[in-house]
PDB file of C-alpha atoms in Angstrom:
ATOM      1  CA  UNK M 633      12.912 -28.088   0.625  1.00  0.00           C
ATOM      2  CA  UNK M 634      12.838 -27.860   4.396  1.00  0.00           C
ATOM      3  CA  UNK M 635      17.155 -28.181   4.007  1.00  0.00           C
ATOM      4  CA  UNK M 636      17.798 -26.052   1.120  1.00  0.00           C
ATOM      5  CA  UNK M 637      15.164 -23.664   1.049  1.00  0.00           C
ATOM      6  CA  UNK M 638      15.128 -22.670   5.037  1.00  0.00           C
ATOM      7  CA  UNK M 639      18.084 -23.644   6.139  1.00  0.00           C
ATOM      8  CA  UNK M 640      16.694 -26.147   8.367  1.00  0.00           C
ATOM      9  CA  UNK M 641      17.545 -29.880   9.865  1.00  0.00           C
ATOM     10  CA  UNK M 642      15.487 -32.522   8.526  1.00  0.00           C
ATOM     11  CA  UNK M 643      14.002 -33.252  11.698  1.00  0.00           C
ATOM     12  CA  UNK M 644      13.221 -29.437  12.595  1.00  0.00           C
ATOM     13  CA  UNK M 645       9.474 -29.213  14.172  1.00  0.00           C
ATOM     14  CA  UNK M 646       6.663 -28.109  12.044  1.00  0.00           C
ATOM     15  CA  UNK M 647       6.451 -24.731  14.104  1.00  0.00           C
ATOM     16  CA  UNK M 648      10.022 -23.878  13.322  1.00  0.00           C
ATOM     17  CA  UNK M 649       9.119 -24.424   9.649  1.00  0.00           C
ATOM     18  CA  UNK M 650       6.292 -22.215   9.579  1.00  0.00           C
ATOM     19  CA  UNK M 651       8.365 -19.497  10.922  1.00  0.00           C
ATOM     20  CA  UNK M 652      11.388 -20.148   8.854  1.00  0.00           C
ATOM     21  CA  UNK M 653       9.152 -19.976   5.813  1.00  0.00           C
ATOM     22  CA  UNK M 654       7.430 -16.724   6.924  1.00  0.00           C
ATOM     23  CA  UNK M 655      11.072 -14.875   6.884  1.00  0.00           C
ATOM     24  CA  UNK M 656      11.931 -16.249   4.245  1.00  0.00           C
ATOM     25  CA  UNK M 657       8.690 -15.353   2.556  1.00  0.00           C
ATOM     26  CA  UNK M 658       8.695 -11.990   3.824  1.00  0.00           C
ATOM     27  CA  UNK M 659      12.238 -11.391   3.236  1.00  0.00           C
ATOM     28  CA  UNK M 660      11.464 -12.348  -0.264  1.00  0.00           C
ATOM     29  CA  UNK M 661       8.409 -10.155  -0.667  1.00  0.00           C
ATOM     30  CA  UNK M 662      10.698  -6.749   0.601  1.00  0.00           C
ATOM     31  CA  UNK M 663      13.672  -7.539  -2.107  1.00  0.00           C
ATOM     32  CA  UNK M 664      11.013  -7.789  -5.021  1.00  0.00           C
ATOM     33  CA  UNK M 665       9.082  -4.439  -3.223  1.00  0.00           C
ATOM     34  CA  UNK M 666      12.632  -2.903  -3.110  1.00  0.00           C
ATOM     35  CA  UNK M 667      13.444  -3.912  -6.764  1.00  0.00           C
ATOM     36  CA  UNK M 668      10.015  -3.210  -8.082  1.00  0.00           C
ATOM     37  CA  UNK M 669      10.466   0.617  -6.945  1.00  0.00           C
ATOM     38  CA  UNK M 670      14.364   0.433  -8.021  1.00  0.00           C
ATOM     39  CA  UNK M 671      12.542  -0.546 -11.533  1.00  0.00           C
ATOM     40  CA  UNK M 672      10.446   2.304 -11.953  1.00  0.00           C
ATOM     41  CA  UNK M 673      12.863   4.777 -10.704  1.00  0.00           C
ATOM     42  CA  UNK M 674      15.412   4.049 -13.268  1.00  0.00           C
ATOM     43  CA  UNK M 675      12.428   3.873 -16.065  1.00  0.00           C
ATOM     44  CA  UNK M 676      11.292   7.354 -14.419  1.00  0.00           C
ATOM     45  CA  UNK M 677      14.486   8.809 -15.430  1.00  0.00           C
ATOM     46  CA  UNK M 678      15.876   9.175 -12.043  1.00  0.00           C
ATOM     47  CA  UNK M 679      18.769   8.845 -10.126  1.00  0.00           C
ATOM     48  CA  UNK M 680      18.562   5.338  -8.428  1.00  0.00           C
ATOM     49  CA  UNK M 681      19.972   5.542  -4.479  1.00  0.00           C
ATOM     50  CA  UNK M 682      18.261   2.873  -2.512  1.00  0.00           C
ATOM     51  CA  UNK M 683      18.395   4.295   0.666  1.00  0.00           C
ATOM     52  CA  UNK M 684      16.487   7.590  -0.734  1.00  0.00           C
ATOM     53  CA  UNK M 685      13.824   5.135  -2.287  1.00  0.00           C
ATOM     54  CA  UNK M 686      13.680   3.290   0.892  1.00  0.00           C
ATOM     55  CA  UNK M 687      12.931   6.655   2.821  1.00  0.00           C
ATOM     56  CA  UNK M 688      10.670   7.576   0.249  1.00  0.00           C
ATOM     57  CA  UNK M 689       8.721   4.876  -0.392  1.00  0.00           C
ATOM     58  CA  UNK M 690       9.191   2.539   2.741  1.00  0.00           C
ATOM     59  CA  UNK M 691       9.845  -0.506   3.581  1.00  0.00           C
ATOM     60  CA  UNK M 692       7.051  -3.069   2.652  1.00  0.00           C
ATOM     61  CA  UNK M 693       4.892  -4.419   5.425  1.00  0.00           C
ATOM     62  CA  UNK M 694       4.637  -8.644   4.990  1.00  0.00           C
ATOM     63  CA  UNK M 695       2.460 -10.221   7.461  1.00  0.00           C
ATOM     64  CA  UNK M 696       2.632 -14.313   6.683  1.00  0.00           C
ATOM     65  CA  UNK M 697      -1.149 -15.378   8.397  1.00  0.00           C
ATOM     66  CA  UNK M 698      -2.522 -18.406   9.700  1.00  0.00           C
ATOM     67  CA  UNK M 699      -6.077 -18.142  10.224  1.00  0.00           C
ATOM     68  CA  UNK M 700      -6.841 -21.138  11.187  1.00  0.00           C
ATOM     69  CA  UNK M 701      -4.280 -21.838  14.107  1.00  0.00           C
ATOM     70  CA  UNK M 702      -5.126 -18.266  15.426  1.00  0.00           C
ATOM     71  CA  UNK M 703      -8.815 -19.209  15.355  1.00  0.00           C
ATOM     72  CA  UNK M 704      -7.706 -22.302  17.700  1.00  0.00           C
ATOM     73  CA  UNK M 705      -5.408 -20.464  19.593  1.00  0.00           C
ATOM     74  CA  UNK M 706      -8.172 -17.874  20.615  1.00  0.00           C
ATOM     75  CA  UNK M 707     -10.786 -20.566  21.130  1.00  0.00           C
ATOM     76  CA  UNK M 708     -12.789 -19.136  18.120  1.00  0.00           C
ATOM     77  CA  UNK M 709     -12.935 -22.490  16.710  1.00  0.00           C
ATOM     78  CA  UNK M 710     -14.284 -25.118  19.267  1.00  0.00           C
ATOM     79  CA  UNK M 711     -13.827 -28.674  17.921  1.00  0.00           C
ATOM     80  CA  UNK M 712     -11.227 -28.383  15.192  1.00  0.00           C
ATOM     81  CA  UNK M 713      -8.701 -29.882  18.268  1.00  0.00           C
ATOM     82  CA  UNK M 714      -4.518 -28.452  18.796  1.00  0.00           C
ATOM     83  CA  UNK M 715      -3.594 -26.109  16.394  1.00  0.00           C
ATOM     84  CA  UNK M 716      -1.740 -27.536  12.837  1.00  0.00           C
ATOM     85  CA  UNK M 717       1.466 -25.615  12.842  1.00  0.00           C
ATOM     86  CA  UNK M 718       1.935 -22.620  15.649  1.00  0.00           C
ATOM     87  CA  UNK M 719       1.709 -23.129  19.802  1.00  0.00           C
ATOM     88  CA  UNK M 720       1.854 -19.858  20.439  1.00  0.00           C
ATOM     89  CA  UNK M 721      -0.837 -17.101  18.814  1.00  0.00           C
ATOM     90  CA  UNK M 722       1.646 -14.483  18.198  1.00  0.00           C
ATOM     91  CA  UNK M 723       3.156 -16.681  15.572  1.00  0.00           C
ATOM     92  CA  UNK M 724       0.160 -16.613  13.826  1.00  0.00           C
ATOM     93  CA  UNK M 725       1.285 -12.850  12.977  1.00  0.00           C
ATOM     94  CA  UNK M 726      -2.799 -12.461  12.771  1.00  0.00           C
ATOM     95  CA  UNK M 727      -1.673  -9.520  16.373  1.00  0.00           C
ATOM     96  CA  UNK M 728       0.904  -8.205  14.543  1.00  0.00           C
ATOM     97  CA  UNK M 729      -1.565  -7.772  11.774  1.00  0.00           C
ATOM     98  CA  UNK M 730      -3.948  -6.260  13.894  1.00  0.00           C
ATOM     99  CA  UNK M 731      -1.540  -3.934  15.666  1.00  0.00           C
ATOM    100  CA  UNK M 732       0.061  -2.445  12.182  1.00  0.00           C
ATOM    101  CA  UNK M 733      -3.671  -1.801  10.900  1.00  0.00           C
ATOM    102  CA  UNK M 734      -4.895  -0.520  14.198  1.00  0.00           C
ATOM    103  CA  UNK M 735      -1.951   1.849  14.821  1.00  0.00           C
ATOM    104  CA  UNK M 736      -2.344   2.968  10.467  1.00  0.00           C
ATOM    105  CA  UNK M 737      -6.372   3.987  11.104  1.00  0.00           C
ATOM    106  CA  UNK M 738      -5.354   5.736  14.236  1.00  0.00           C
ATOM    107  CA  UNK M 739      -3.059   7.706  11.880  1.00  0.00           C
ATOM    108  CA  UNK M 740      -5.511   8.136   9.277  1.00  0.00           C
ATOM    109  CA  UNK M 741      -7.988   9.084  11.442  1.00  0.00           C
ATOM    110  CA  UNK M 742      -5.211  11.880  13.354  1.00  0.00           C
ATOM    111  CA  UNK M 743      -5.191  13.404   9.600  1.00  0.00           C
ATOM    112  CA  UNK M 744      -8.488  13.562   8.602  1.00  0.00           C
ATOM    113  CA  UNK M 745      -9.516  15.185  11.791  1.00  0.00           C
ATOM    114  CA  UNK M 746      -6.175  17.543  11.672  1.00  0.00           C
ATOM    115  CA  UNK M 747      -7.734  18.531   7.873  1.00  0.00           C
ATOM    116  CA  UNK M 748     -11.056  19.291   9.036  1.00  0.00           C
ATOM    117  CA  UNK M 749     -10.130  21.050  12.149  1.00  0.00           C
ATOM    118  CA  UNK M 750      -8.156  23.623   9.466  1.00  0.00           C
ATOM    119  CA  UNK M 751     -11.272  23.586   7.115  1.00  0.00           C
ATOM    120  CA  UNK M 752     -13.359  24.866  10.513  1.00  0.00           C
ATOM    121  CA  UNK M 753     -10.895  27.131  11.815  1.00  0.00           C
ATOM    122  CA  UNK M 754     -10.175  29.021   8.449  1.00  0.00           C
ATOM    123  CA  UNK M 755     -14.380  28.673   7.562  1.00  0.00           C
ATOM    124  CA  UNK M 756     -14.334  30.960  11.073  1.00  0.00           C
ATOM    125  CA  UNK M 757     -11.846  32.996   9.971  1.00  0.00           C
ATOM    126  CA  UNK M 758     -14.104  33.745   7.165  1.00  0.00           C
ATOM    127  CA  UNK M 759     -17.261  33.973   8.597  1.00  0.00           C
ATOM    128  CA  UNK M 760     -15.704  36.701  11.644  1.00  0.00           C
ATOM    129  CA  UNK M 761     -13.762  38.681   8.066  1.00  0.00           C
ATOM    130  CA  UNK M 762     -17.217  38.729   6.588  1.00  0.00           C
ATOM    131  CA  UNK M 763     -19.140  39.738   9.488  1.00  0.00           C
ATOM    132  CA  UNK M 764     -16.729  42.279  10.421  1.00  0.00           C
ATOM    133  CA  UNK M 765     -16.844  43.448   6.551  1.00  0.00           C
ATOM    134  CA  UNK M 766     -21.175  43.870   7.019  1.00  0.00           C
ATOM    135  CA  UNK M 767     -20.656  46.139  10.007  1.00  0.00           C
ATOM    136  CA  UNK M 768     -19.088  48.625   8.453  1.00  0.00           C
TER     137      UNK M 768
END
């Protein structure tokens, strides 16, 4: 497997592995995304360009995890000794992980409070156009 399914010498370390599976996995995961919404386009009756899905839809986000070897990495897990696959934490992908959700809630969070800045600014507008209204 290690030969024909990554592309690897038989004597490649277990960290290169993991990593070499992860693309492979992810790259994987992004064709199926890609031919999933390629799928339901053409069943949708539309015109199929991939690039226009792609810019529609976007690309599909594949974080490959290791819990476990983070946990060591970040001295979470006292006892369980060196880490089973990955020396260095990043390869976990766990901070990558981290980073994409963190930088997605900040996002979120920019366009719910853009929304309900609107909602108070035009609730104003209506209160002052009602007020004004009374006056008279």
């Amino acid at each position: 497997e290690i030969k024909r399914n990554l592309d690897l010498p038989i004597d490649a370390s277990i960290s290169e592995c993991g990593r070499r599976r992860n693309e492979f996995t992810r790259k994987r995961l992004q064709q199926d995304y890609r031919s999933g919404i390629e799928e339901m386009a053409k069943h949708g009756g539309g015109v199929v360009q991939s690039d226009d899905l792609l810019e529609r839809y976007g690309s599909l986000p594949v974080f490959c995890v290791s819990s476990t070897d983070y946990q060591i990495l970040a001295g979470v897990r006292d006892g369980d000794g060196e880490s089973r696959v990955y020396d260095d934490i990043d390869d976990t992908e766990i901070p990558g992980l981290q980073h994409f959700l963190h930088e997605r809630v900040l996002k979120k969070r920019f366009h719910n409070t853009k929304s309900c800045m609107t909602g108070l600014v035009n609730f104003c507008d209506s209160l002052r156009a009602f007020l004004e209204d009374s006056d008279e």
